[in-house]
Structure formats: structure tokens, C-alpha cells
Coordinates of N, CA and C in Angstrom, one line a residue:
Chain A
E142 N 154.9 27.2 -27.8 CA 154.0 28.2 -28.1 C 153.4 28.7 -26.8
T143 N 153.5 30.1 -26.6 CA 153.0 30.7 -25.4 C 151.6 31.0 -25.6
G144 N 150.8 31.0 -24.5 CA 149.4 31.3 -24.6 C 149.2 32.8 -24.4
V145 N 147.9 33.2 -24.2 CA 147.6 34.6 -23.9 C 147.9 34.9 -22.4
T146 N 148.6 36.0 -22.2 CA 149.0 36.3 -20.8 C 148.4 37.7 -20.5
Q147 N 147.9 37.9 -19.3 CA 147.3 39.2 -18.9 C 148.0 39.6 -17.6
S148 N 148.0 41.0 -17.5 CA 148.6 41.5 -16.2 C 147.8 42.8 -15.9
P149 N 147.7 43.2 -14.7 CA 147.9 42.3 -13.5 C 146.8 41.3 -13.3
T150 N 146.9 40.4 -12.4 CA 145.9 39.4 -12.2 C 144.7 40.0 -11.3
H151 N 145.1 40.8 -10.4 CA 144.1 41.5 -9.6 C 144.4 42.9 -9.4
L152 N 143.4 43.7 -9.3 CA 143.6 45.2 -9.2 C 142.4 45.8 -8.4
I153 N 142.7 46.7 -7.5 CA 141.7 47.4 -6.7 C 141.9 48.9 -7.0
K154 N 140.8 49.5 -7.5 CA 140.8 51.0 -7.8 C 139.6 51.7 -7.1
T155 N 139.8 53.0 -7.0 CA 138.7 53.8 -6.4 C 137.9 54.4 -7.6
R156 N 136.6 54.6 -7.3 CA 135.7 55.2 -8.3 C 136.3 56.5 -8.7
G157 N 136.3 56.8 -10.1 CA 136.8 58.0 -10.7 C 138.2 57.8 -11.2
Q158 N 138.9 56.8 -10.7 CA 140.3 56.6 -11.2 C 140.3 56.0 -12.6
Q159 N 141.5 55.9 -13.1 CA 141.8 55.3 -14.4 C 142.6 54.0 -14.2
V160 N 142.4 53.1 -15.1 CA 143.1 51.8 -15.0 C 143.6 51.4 -16.4
T161 N 144.7 50.7 -16.5 CA 145.2 50.1 -17.7 C 145.5 48.6 -17.5
L162 N 144.9 47.8 -18.3 CA 145.1 46.4 -18.3 C 145.9 46.0 -19.5
R163 N 146.8 44.9 -19.4 CA 147.6 44.6 -20.5 C 147.5 43.1 -20.9
C164 N 147.8 42.9 -22.2 CA 147.5 41.5 -22.7 C 148.6 41.2 -23.8
S165 N 149.2 40.1 -23.7 CA 150.1 39.6 -24.7 C 149.5 38.5 -25.4
S166 N 149.4 38.6 -26.7 CA 148.6 37.6 -27.5 C 149.4 36.3 -27.7
Q167 N 148.7 35.3 -28.0 CA 149.4 34.0 -28.3 C 150.3 34.1 -29.6
S168 N 151.4 33.4 -29.5 CA 152.3 33.5 -30.7 C 151.6 33.2 -32.0
G169 N 151.8 34.1 -33.0 CA 151.2 33.9 -34.3 C 149.9 34.5 -34.4
H170 N 149.3 35.1 -33.4 CA 148.0 35.7 -33.4 C 148.1 37.2 -33.6
N171 N 147.3 37.7 -34.6 CA 147.4 39.2 -34.8 C 146.2 39.9 -34.4
T172 N 145.2 39.2 -33.9 CA 143.9 39.8 -33.5 C 143.7 39.7 -32.0
V173 N 143.3 40.8 -31.4 CA 143.1 40.7 -29.9 C 141.7 41.3 -29.6
S174 N 141.0 40.6 -28.8 CA 139.7 41.2 -28.4 C 139.6 41.2 -26.9
W175 N 138.8 42.1 -26.4 CA 138.6 42.2 -24.9 C 137.1 42.0 -24.6
Y176 N 137.0 41.3 -23.4 CA 135.6 41.0 -22.9 C 135.6 41.4 -21.5
Q177 N 134.4 41.8 -21.0 CA 134.1 42.1 -19.6 C 133.1 41.0 -19.1
Q178 N 133.5 40.4 -18.0 CA 132.6 39.4 -17.4 C 132.2 39.8 -16.0
A179 N 131.0 40.3 -15.8 CA 130.5 40.6 -14.5 C 130.1 39.3 -13.8
L180 N 130.0 39.3 -12.5 CA 129.8 38.1 -11.7 C 128.4 37.5 -12.1
G181 N 128.5 36.2 -12.4 CA 127.3 35.5 -12.7 C 126.8 35.7 -14.1
Q182 N 127.5 36.3 -14.9 CA 127.2 36.6 -16.3 C 128.2 36.0 -17.3
G183 N 127.8 35.9 -18.5 CA 128.8 35.5 -19.5 C 129.6 36.8 -20.0
P184 N 130.7 36.5 -20.6 CA 131.5 37.6 -21.0 C 130.8 38.5 -22.1
Q185 N 131.1 39.8 -22.0 CA 130.5 40.7 -23.0 C 131.6 41.4 -23.8
F186 N 131.4 41.4 -25.1 CA 132.4 41.9 -26.0 C 132.6 43.4 -25.8
I187 N 133.9 43.9 -25.6 CA 134.1 45.3 -25.5 C 134.6 45.8 -26.9
F188 N 135.7 45.3 -27.4 CA 136.2 45.7 -28.7 C 137.3 44.7 -29.2
Q189 N 137.6 44.9 -30.4 CA 138.7 44.0 -31.0 C 139.7 44.9 -31.8
Y190 N 140.9 44.5 -31.8 CA 142.0 45.2 -32.5 C 142.6 44.2 -33.5
Y191 N 142.9 44.8 -34.7 CA 143.5 44.0 -35.7 C 144.5 45.0 -36.4
R192 N 145.7 44.6 -36.5 CA 146.8 45.5 -37.1 C 146.7 46.9 -36.5
E193 N 146.7 46.9 -35.2 CA 146.8 48.2 -34.4 C 145.6 49.1 -34.6
E194 N 144.5 48.6 -35.2 CA 143.3 49.5 -35.3 C 142.1 48.7 -34.7
E195 N 141.2 49.5 -34.1 CA 140.0 48.9 -33.6 C 139.1 48.6 -34.8
N196 N 138.6 47.4 -34.9 CA 137.8 47.0 -36.0 C 136.5 46.4 -35.6
G197 N 136.1 46.7 -34.4 CA 134.8 46.3 -33.9 C 134.6 46.7 -32.4
R198 N 133.4 47.0 -32.1 CA 133.2 47.5 -30.7 C 131.8 47.1 -30.3
G199 N 131.7 46.7 -29.0 CA 130.4 46.3 -28.4 C 129.8 47.5 -27.8
N200 N 128.8 47.3 -27.0 CA 128.0 48.4 -26.4 C 128.7 48.9 -25.1
F201 N 129.8 49.5 -25.3 CA 130.5 50.1 -24.1 C 130.8 51.6 -24.4
P202 N 130.8 52.4 -23.4 CA 131.0 53.9 -23.6 C 132.5 54.2 -24.0
P203 N 132.7 55.4 -24.5 CA 134.0 55.8 -25.0 C 135.1 55.8 -23.9
R204 N 134.7 55.8 -22.6 CA 135.7 55.8 -21.6 C 136.5 54.4 -21.5
F205 N 135.9 53.5 -22.3 CA 136.7 52.2 -22.5 C 137.4 52.4 -23.8
S206 N 138.7 52.4 -23.8 CA 139.5 52.5 -25.0 C 140.7 51.5 -25.0
G207 N 141.3 51.4 -26.1 CA 142.4 50.4 -26.2 C 143.5 50.8 -27.1
L208 N 144.5 49.9 -27.1 CA 145.6 50.1 -28.1 C 146.1 48.7 -28.4
Q209 N 146.6 48.6 -29.7 CA 147.4 47.4 -30.0 C 148.7 47.8 -30.5
F210 N 149.7 47.1 -30.2 CA 151.1 47.5 -30.5 C 151.6 46.6 -31.7
P211 N 152.7 47.0 -32.3 CA 153.2 46.3 -33.5 C 153.5 44.8 -33.2
N212 N 153.8 44.5 -31.9 CA 154.0 43.0 -31.6 C 152.7 42.3 -31.2
Y213 N 151.6 43.0 -31.5 CA 150.2 42.5 -31.3 C 149.7 42.5 -29.9
S214 N 150.6 42.9 -28.9 CA 150.1 43.0 -27.6 C 149.1 44.1 -27.5
S215 N 148.3 44.2 -26.4 CA 147.3 45.2 -26.4 C 147.1 45.7 -24.9
E216 N 146.4 46.9 -24.9 CA 146.1 47.5 -23.6 C 144.6 47.8 -23.6
L217 N 143.9 47.7 -22.5 CA 142.6 48.2 -22.3 C 142.7 49.3 -21.2
N218 N 142.2 50.5 -21.6 CA 142.1 51.6 -20.6 C 140.7 51.9 -20.3
V219 N 140.5 52.1 -19.0 CA 139.1 52.5 -18.6 C 139.3 53.8 -17.7
N220 N 138.7 54.9 -18.2 CA 138.7 56.1 -17.5 C 137.5 56.3 -16.6
A221 N 137.6 57.2 -15.6 CA 136.5 57.6 -14.7 C 135.7 56.3 -14.2
L222 N 136.5 55.4 -13.6 CA 135.9 54.2 -13.1 C 134.6 54.3 -12.3
E223 N 133.7 53.4 -12.6 CA 132.5 53.3 -11.8 C 132.4 52.0 -11.1
L224 N 131.5 52.0 -10.1 CA 131.4 50.7 -9.3 C 131.1 49.5 -10.2
D225 N 130.2 49.8 -11.2 CA 129.8 48.7 -12.1 C 130.9 48.2 -13.0
D226 N 132.0 48.9 -13.0 CA 133.1 48.4 -13.8 C 133.8 47.2 -13.2
S227 N 133.5 46.9 -11.9 CA 134.1 45.8 -11.2 C 133.7 44.5 -12.0
A228 N 134.7 43.8 -12.4 CA 134.4 42.6 -13.2 C 135.7 41.9 -13.5
L229 N 135.6 40.7 -14.2 CA 136.8 40.0 -14.7 C 137.0 40.5 -16.2
Y230 N 138.1 41.0 -16.5 CA 138.4 41.5 -17.8 C 139.3 40.4 -18.6
L231 N 138.7 40.0 -19.7 CA 139.4 38.9 -20.4 C 139.9 39.4 -21.7
C232 N 141.1 38.9 -22.1 CA 141.7 39.2 -23.4 C 141.7 37.9 -24.1
A233 N 141.4 37.9 -25.4 CA 141.5 36.7 -26.2 C 142.2 37.1 -27.5
S234 N 143.0 36.2 -28.0 CA 143.7 36.4 -29.3 C 143.2 35.3 -30.2
S235 N 143.4 35.6 -31.5 CA 143.1 34.7 -32.6 C 143.9 35.0 -33.8
S236 N 143.9 34.1 -34.7 CA 144.7 34.3 -35.9 C 143.9 35.2 -36.9
G237 N 142.6 35.5 -36.6 CA 141.8 36.3 -37.5 C 141.2 35.5 -38.6
K238 N 141.6 34.3 -38.8 CA 141.0 33.5 -39.8 C 139.6 33.1 -39.5
H239 N 138.8 32.9 -40.5 CA 137.4 32.5 -40.2 C 137.3 31.2 -39.5
N240 N 136.5 31.1 -38.5 CA 136.3 29.9 -37.7 C 137.5 29.6 -36.7
S241 N 138.5 30.4 -36.7 CA 139.6 30.1 -35.7 C 139.1 30.4 -34.3
P242 N 139.2 29.5 -33.4 CA 138.6 29.8 -32.1 C 139.4 30.8 -31.3
L243 N 138.7 31.4 -30.3 CA 139.3 32.4 -29.4 C 139.7 31.7 -28.2
H244 N 140.9 32.0 -27.8 CA 141.5 31.4 -26.6 C 141.7 32.6 -25.6
F245 N 141.2 32.4 -24.4 CA 141.3 33.5 -23.4 C 142.5 33.4 -22.5
G246 N 143.0 34.6 -22.1 CA 144.0 34.6 -21.1 C 143.3 34.4 -19.7
N247 N 144.1 34.5 -18.7 CA 143.6 34.2 -17.3 C 142.8 35.3 -16.7
G248 N 142.8 36.4 -17.4 CA 141.9 37.5 -16.9 C 142.6 38.4 -15.9
T249 N 142.0 39.6 -15.7 CA 142.3 40.6 -14.7 C 141.1 40.8 -13.9
R250 N 141.1 40.6 -12.6 CA 140.0 40.8 -11.7 C 140.1 42.3 -11.2
L251 N 139.2 43.1 -11.7 CA 139.2 44.5 -11.3 C 138.1 44.8 -10.3
T252 N 138.4 45.4 -9.1 CA 137.5 45.8 -8.1 C 137.5 47.3 -8.0
V253 N 136.4 47.9 -8.1 CA 136.2 49.3 -8.0 C 135.5 49.6 -6.7
T254 N 136.1 50.4 -5.8 CA 135.5 50.7 -4.5 C 135.1 52.1 -4.4
Chain B
Q44 N 116.5 42.2 -25.5 CA 116.3 40.7 -25.6 C 117.6 40.0 -25.7
K45 N 117.8 39.0 -24.8 CA 119.0 38.3 -24.8 C 119.2 37.5 -26.1
E46 N 120.3 37.5 -26.7 CA 120.5 36.8 -27.9 C 120.9 35.4 -27.8
V47 N 121.5 35.0 -26.7 CA 121.9 33.6 -26.4 C 121.3 33.3 -25.1
E48 N 120.5 32.2 -25.1 CA 119.8 31.8 -23.8 C 120.3 30.4 -23.4
Q49 N 120.6 30.3 -22.1 CA 120.9 29.1 -21.5 C 120.2 28.9 -20.2
N50 N 119.9 27.7 -19.8 CA 119.3 27.4 -18.5 C 120.4 27.7 -17.5
S51 N 120.1 28.5 -16.5 CA 121.1 28.9 -15.6 C 121.5 27.8 -14.6
G52 N 120.6 26.9 -14.5 CA 120.8 25.8 -13.5 C 120.5 26.2 -12.1
P53 N 121.2 25.7 -11.1 CA 122.2 24.7 -11.3 C 121.7 23.3 -11.8
L54 N 122.5 22.6 -12.5 CA 122.2 21.3 -13.0 C 123.1 20.3 -12.2
S55 N 122.4 19.3 -11.6 CA 123.2 18.3 -10.8 C 123.0 17.0 -11.4
V56 N 124.0 16.2 -11.7 CA 124.0 14.9 -12.2 C 124.9 14.0 -11.3
P57 N 124.5 12.7 -11.2 CA 125.4 11.8 -10.5 C 126.6 11.4 -11.3
E58 N 127.7 11.1 -10.7 CA 128.9 10.7 -11.4 C 128.6 9.5 -12.3
G59 N 129.1 9.6 -13.5 CA 128.9 8.5 -14.5 C 127.7 8.7 -15.4
A60 N 126.9 9.7 -15.1 CA 125.7 10.0 -15.9 C 126.0 10.9 -17.0
I61 N 125.0 11.1 -17.9 CA 125.1 12.0 -19.0 C 124.6 13.4 -18.6
A62 N 125.4 14.4 -18.8 CA 124.9 15.8 -18.5 C 124.6 16.4 -19.9
S63 N 123.4 17.0 -19.9 CA 122.9 17.7 -21.1 C 122.7 19.2 -20.9
L64 N 123.4 19.9 -21.7 CA 123.4 21.4 -21.6 C 122.8 22.0 -22.9
N65 N 121.9 22.9 -22.7 CA 121.2 23.4 -23.9 C 121.4 24.9 -24.1
C66 N 121.3 25.4 -25.3 CA 121.5 26.8 -25.7 C 120.6 27.1 -26.9
T67 N 120.0 28.2 -26.9 CA 119.3 28.7 -28.0 C 119.8 30.1 -28.4
Y68 N 119.7 30.4 -29.6 CA 120.2 31.7 -30.1 C 119.2 32.4 -31.0
S69 N 119.2 33.7 -31.1 CA 118.2 34.4 -31.8 C 118.5 34.8 -33.3
D70 N 119.8 35.0 -33.5 CA 120.2 35.5 -34.9 C 120.5 34.3 -35.8
R71 N 119.7 34.3 -36.9 CA 119.8 33.2 -37.9 C 121.1 33.3 -38.7
G72 N 121.7 34.5 -38.6 CA 123.0 34.6 -39.4 C 124.2 34.1 -38.6
S73 N 123.9 33.5 -37.5 CA 125.0 32.9 -36.7 C 125.7 31.8 -37.4
Q74 N 127.0 31.8 -37.4 CA 127.7 30.8 -38.2 C 128.6 29.8 -37.4
S75 N 129.1 30.3 -36.2 CA 130.0 29.5 -35.5 C 129.5 29.4 -34.0
F76 N 129.7 28.2 -33.4 CA 129.2 28.0 -32.1 C 130.2 27.3 -31.3
F77 N 130.3 27.8 -30.0 CA 131.4 27.3 -29.2 C 130.8 27.0 -27.8
W78 N 131.4 26.0 -27.1 CA 131.2 25.7 -25.7 C 132.5 25.9 -25.0
Y79 N 132.3 26.8 -23.9 CA 133.5 27.0 -23.0 C 133.1 26.5 -21.6
R80 N 134.1 26.0 -21.0 CA 134.0 25.6 -19.6 C 134.7 26.6 -18.7
Q81 N 134.1 27.0 -17.6 CA 134.7 28.0 -16.7 C 134.7 27.5 -15.3
Y82 N 135.8 27.2 -14.7 CA 135.9 26.9 -13.3 C 135.8 28.2 -12.5
S83 N 135.3 28.1 -11.3 CA 135.1 29.3 -10.4 C 136.4 30.1 -10.3
G84 N 136.4 31.3 -10.6 CA 137.5 32.2 -10.4 C 138.5 32.1 -11.6
K85 N 138.2 31.3 -12.6 CA 139.2 31.1 -13.7 C 138.6 31.7 -15.0
S86 N 139.4 31.7 -16.0 CA 138.9 32.2 -17.3 C 138.2 31.1 -18.1
P87 N 137.4 31.4 -19.1 CA 136.8 30.3 -19.9 C 137.8 29.6 -20.7
E88 N 137.5 28.3 -20.8 CA 138.4 27.4 -21.6 C 137.6 26.7 -22.7
L89 N 138.0 26.8 -23.9 CA 137.3 26.3 -25.1 C 137.3 24.8 -25.0
I90 N 136.2 24.1 -25.1 CA 136.1 22.7 -25.1 C 135.5 22.1 -26.4
M91 N 134.7 22.9 -27.1 CA 134.1 22.4 -28.3 C 133.8 23.5 -29.2
S92 N 133.9 23.3 -30.5 CA 133.4 24.2 -31.5 C 132.6 23.4 -32.6
I93 N 131.6 24.0 -33.1 CA 130.8 23.3 -34.1 C 130.3 24.4 -35.1
Y94 N 130.3 24.0 -36.4 CA 130.0 25.0 -37.4 C 128.9 24.5 -38.4
S95 N 128.6 23.2 -38.4 CA 127.6 22.7 -39.3 C 126.6 21.9 -38.6
N96 N 125.4 21.7 -39.1 CA 124.4 20.9 -38.5 C 124.8 19.5 -38.2
G97 N 124.4 19.0 -37.1 CA 124.7 17.6 -36.8 C 125.4 17.5 -35.5
D98 N 126.1 16.4 -35.3 CA 126.8 16.1 -34.1 C 128.3 16.2 -34.4
K99 N 129.0 16.6 -33.3 CA 130.5 16.6 -33.3 C 131.0 16.0 -32.0
E100 N 131.8 14.9 -32.1 CA 132.2 14.3 -30.9 C 133.7 14.5 -30.6
D101 N 134.0 14.7 -29.4 CA 135.4 14.8 -29.0 C 135.6 14.2 -27.6
G102 N 136.0 12.9 -27.6 CA 136.1 12.2 -26.3 C 134.8 12.1 -25.6
R103 N 134.6 12.5 -24.4 CA 133.4 12.4 -23.7 C 132.4 13.5 -24.0
F104 N 132.8 14.4 -24.9 CA 131.9 15.6 -25.2 C 131.3 15.4 -26.6
T105 N 130.0 15.7 -26.7 CA 129.4 15.8 -28.0 C 128.6 17.1 -28.1
A106 N 128.9 17.8 -29.2 CA 128.2 19.1 -29.5 C 127.1 18.7 -30.6
Q107 N 125.9 19.3 -30.4 CA 124.9 19.1 -31.4 C 124.4 20.5 -31.9
L108 N 124.2 20.6 -33.2 CA 123.8 21.9 -33.7 C 122.6 21.7 -34.6
N109 N 121.6 22.5 -34.5 CA 120.4 22.5 -35.3 C 120.1 23.9 -35.7
K110 N 120.5 24.3 -36.8 CA 120.4 25.7 -37.2 C 118.9 26.1 -37.5
A111 N 118.1 25.1 -38.0 CA 116.7 25.4 -38.3 C 116.0 25.7 -37.0
S112 N 116.3 25.1 -35.9 CA 115.7 25.3 -34.6 C 116.5 26.3 -33.8
Q113 N 117.6 26.8 -34.3 CA 118.5 27.7 -33.6 C 118.8 27.2 -32.2
Y114 N 119.4 26.0 -32.2 CA 119.6 25.3 -31.0 C 120.9 24.6 -31.1
V115 N 121.7 24.7 -30.0 CA 123.0 24.0 -29.9 C 123.0 23.4 -28.5
S116 N 123.6 22.2 -28.4 CA 123.6 21.5 -27.1 C 125.0 20.9 -26.9
L117 N 125.3 20.5 -25.7 CA 126.5 19.9 -25.3 C 126.1 18.7 -24.4
L118 N 126.6 17.5 -24.8 CA 126.4 16.3 -24.0 C 127.8 15.9 -23.4
I119 N 127.8 15.6 -22.1 CA 129.0 15.1 -21.4 C 128.7 13.7 -20.9
R120 N 129.3 12.8 -21.5 CA 129.1 11.4 -21.1 C 130.0 11.0 -20.0
D121 N 129.6 10.0 -19.2 CA 130.4 9.5 -18.0 C 130.9 10.7 -17.2
S122 N 130.0 11.6 -16.8 CA 130.4 12.8 -16.1 C 131.2 12.5 -14.8
Q123 N 132.2 13.3 -14.6 CA 133.1 13.2 -13.5 C 133.0 14.5 -12.6
P124 N 133.3 14.3 -11.3 CA 133.3 15.5 -10.4 C 134.1 16.6 -11.0
S125 N 135.2 16.3 -11.7 CA 136.0 17.4 -12.3 C 135.4 18.2 -13.4
D126 N 134.2 17.7 -13.9 CA 133.4 18.4 -14.9 C 132.6 19.5 -14.2
S127 N 132.5 19.5 -12.9 CA 131.7 20.5 -12.2 C 132.3 21.9 -12.5
A128 N 131.5 22.7 -13.2 CA 131.9 24.0 -13.6 C 130.7 24.8 -14.2
T129 N 130.9 26.0 -14.7 CA 129.9 26.7 -15.5 C 130.3 26.5 -16.9
Y130 N 129.3 26.2 -17.7 CA 129.4 25.9 -19.1 C 128.8 27.1 -19.9
L131 N 129.6 27.8 -20.7 CA 129.1 28.9 -21.5 C 129.0 28.6 -22.9
C132 N 127.8 28.9 -23.5 CA 127.5 28.8 -24.9 C 127.9 30.1 -25.5
A133 N 128.6 30.1 -26.7 CA 129.0 31.3 -27.4 C 128.6 31.2 -28.8
V134 N 128.2 32.2 -29.4 CA 127.7 32.2 -30.8 C 128.4 33.4 -31.5
E135 N 128.9 33.1 -32.8 CA 129.5 34.1 -33.5 C 128.8 34.4 -34.8
I136 N 128.6 35.6 -35.2 CA 127.9 36.0 -36.4 C 128.8 36.4 -37.5
G137 N 130.1 36.6 -37.2 CA 131.0 37.2 -38.0 C 131.1 36.8 -39.5
S138 N 131.7 37.6 -40.3 CA 132.0 37.2 -41.7 C 133.5 37.8 -41.9
S139 N 134.1 37.3 -43.0 CA 135.5 37.7 -43.2 C 135.6 39.2 -43.3
G140 N 136.6 39.7 -42.6 CA 136.9 41.1 -42.6 C 136.3 41.8 -41.5
S141 N 135.3 41.3 -40.8 CA 134.7 42.0 -39.7 C 135.3 41.5 -38.4
A142 N 135.0 42.2 -37.3 CA 135.4 41.8 -36.0 C 134.8 40.5 -35.6
R143 N 135.6 39.6 -35.0 CA 135.1 38.3 -34.5 C 134.5 38.5 -33.1
Q144 N 133.2 38.7 -33.1 CA 132.5 39.0 -31.9 C 131.7 37.8 -31.4
L145 N 132.0 37.3 -30.2 CA 131.3 36.2 -29.6 C 130.2 36.8 -28.7
T146 N 129.0 36.2 -28.8 CA 127.9 36.6 -27.9 C 127.7 35.4 -27.0
F147 N 127.9 35.6 -25.7 CA 127.8 34.5 -24.7 C 126.4 34.4 -24.0
G148 N 126.0 33.2 -23.7 CA 124.9 33.1 -22.7 C 125.5 33.3 -21.3
S149 N 124.5 33.3 -20.4 CA 124.9 33.5 -19.0 C 125.6 32.3 -18.3
G150 N 125.5 31.2 -19.0 CA 126.2 30.0 -18.5 C 125.2 29.1 -17.7
T151 N 125.5 27.8 -17.7 CA 124.8 26.8 -16.9 C 125.8 26.2 -15.9
Q152 N 125.5 26.3 -14.6 CA 126.3 25.7 -13.6 C 126.0 24.2 -13.4
L153 N 127.0 23.4 -13.7 CA 126.9 22.0 -13.6 C 127.6 21.5 -12.4
T154 N 127.0 20.6 -11.6 CA 127.6 19.9 -10.5 C 127.5 18.4 -10.7
V155 N 128.6 17.7 -10.7 CA 128.6 16.3 -10.8 C 128.8 15.7 -9.4
L156 N 127.8 15.0 -8.9 CA 127.9 14.5 -7.5 C 128.6 13.1 -7.4
P157 N 129.6 13.0 -6.6 CA 130.3 11.7 -6.5 C 129.4 10.6 -6.0

């Protein structure tokens, strides 16, 4: 059973650019959620995808968008990058069943300069 | 207002001692509670989940939940230097059919001194 994998592991972008982060969910998991973790803070919920549709969103602006593909993998897109977008971006997959725990991937460290 | 509160620490305990980590939450509708361990530069790793009042033990770890007091804790017995990490408390309000959103505290940094 493969775990959650994310790519790339590190990324440096310039303010105003756009970025795409990728996530492959754990085998058998159809739900993917994305979190942003700023330095010294806990992760914050960005959004969740189930069956290729966004079914929940946290307090993030529309320039944060995503996709889920038929194989349940997912992308997080961030447009018009700001310095405050520098963070660890975490993807988590789950079976979607009540009380099933979330398991995180290794994350993508994004630095915006 | 922060929905999940943790003492930021740092918390230092000697090797072999019991480490006690505490967390309070504001939403009485919260149903699921998790403790994650995060080593510096790494992603959070699930170590305990608890859903009903009382204690749940798994090896050296014990999670305690008191929904009336809106309080969840994690005890680590026989602490080891390898337990040194940031411990994140996470709370889920979800219900079936809705997005499974975890709300995290800011974490407590634990250092176990050899």
C-alpha cells in the first residue's frame, strides 16, 4: 500500500507568479484535502476534493484553486503569489468514511521571494 | 478567536518521565480528536485518535477526552529523546457527507532531555 506522495518537495517562486503542487492519494482513498502550514503554526484547511469536486473550503481566497482527477490524484494551484504564501503545503487523503484518520504526505515547501 | 488552543511550550521533561500535553477546543459539536507528531521540517504524523470520553491507550501514549470540559490531552510515558517534536492537537466537527475539516492548534514543542 503506497502512502500519500507530493511533488515537488521544495519550490522557490517570485511574487506574482503562479504555482502548481501535486498530490497522489493513498491507495483506496477517494478524498483529498489540502492544508497550508506557516512556520510555527498548525496546518490550516484550504479545501477538500471528493469525486473530482470541491466539497469544502477554508478561509482562503479564490486564487487558491484545485483539481482532482479520476485516479483521485489532486493539484493545488495558487495564482498571483504573495510573500505570505510561503509555507509548507500538505496534502492528506482519506477514505471519506466517518472517523477515518487523515494521513499527510511529506509536503511541499514553497518559498515566495 | 482560536478554536483549538494548546500551550506553545516549549515543554522540557527528563528522559523516562511522563510528558503531559493539553488541548482545549471551543466547538461543542466537535466529534473527533487527533494528536499528530511533527518533527522539524517534516509533515505531521498521526499518533492517536479518540472519539469518546475517557482514556485510550496505545503503547506509551494515552489520549484522554472530556467533552463536557472541551478538553483533550496526550500523555507520553517513559519519554525518550526521540519523542522530542512538536505535538499538534486536531479537532474535527464533520458529519457524514460534509468535508472532513481538521482544525489544528499551534502545537506544543516537546524536548526530552537525556
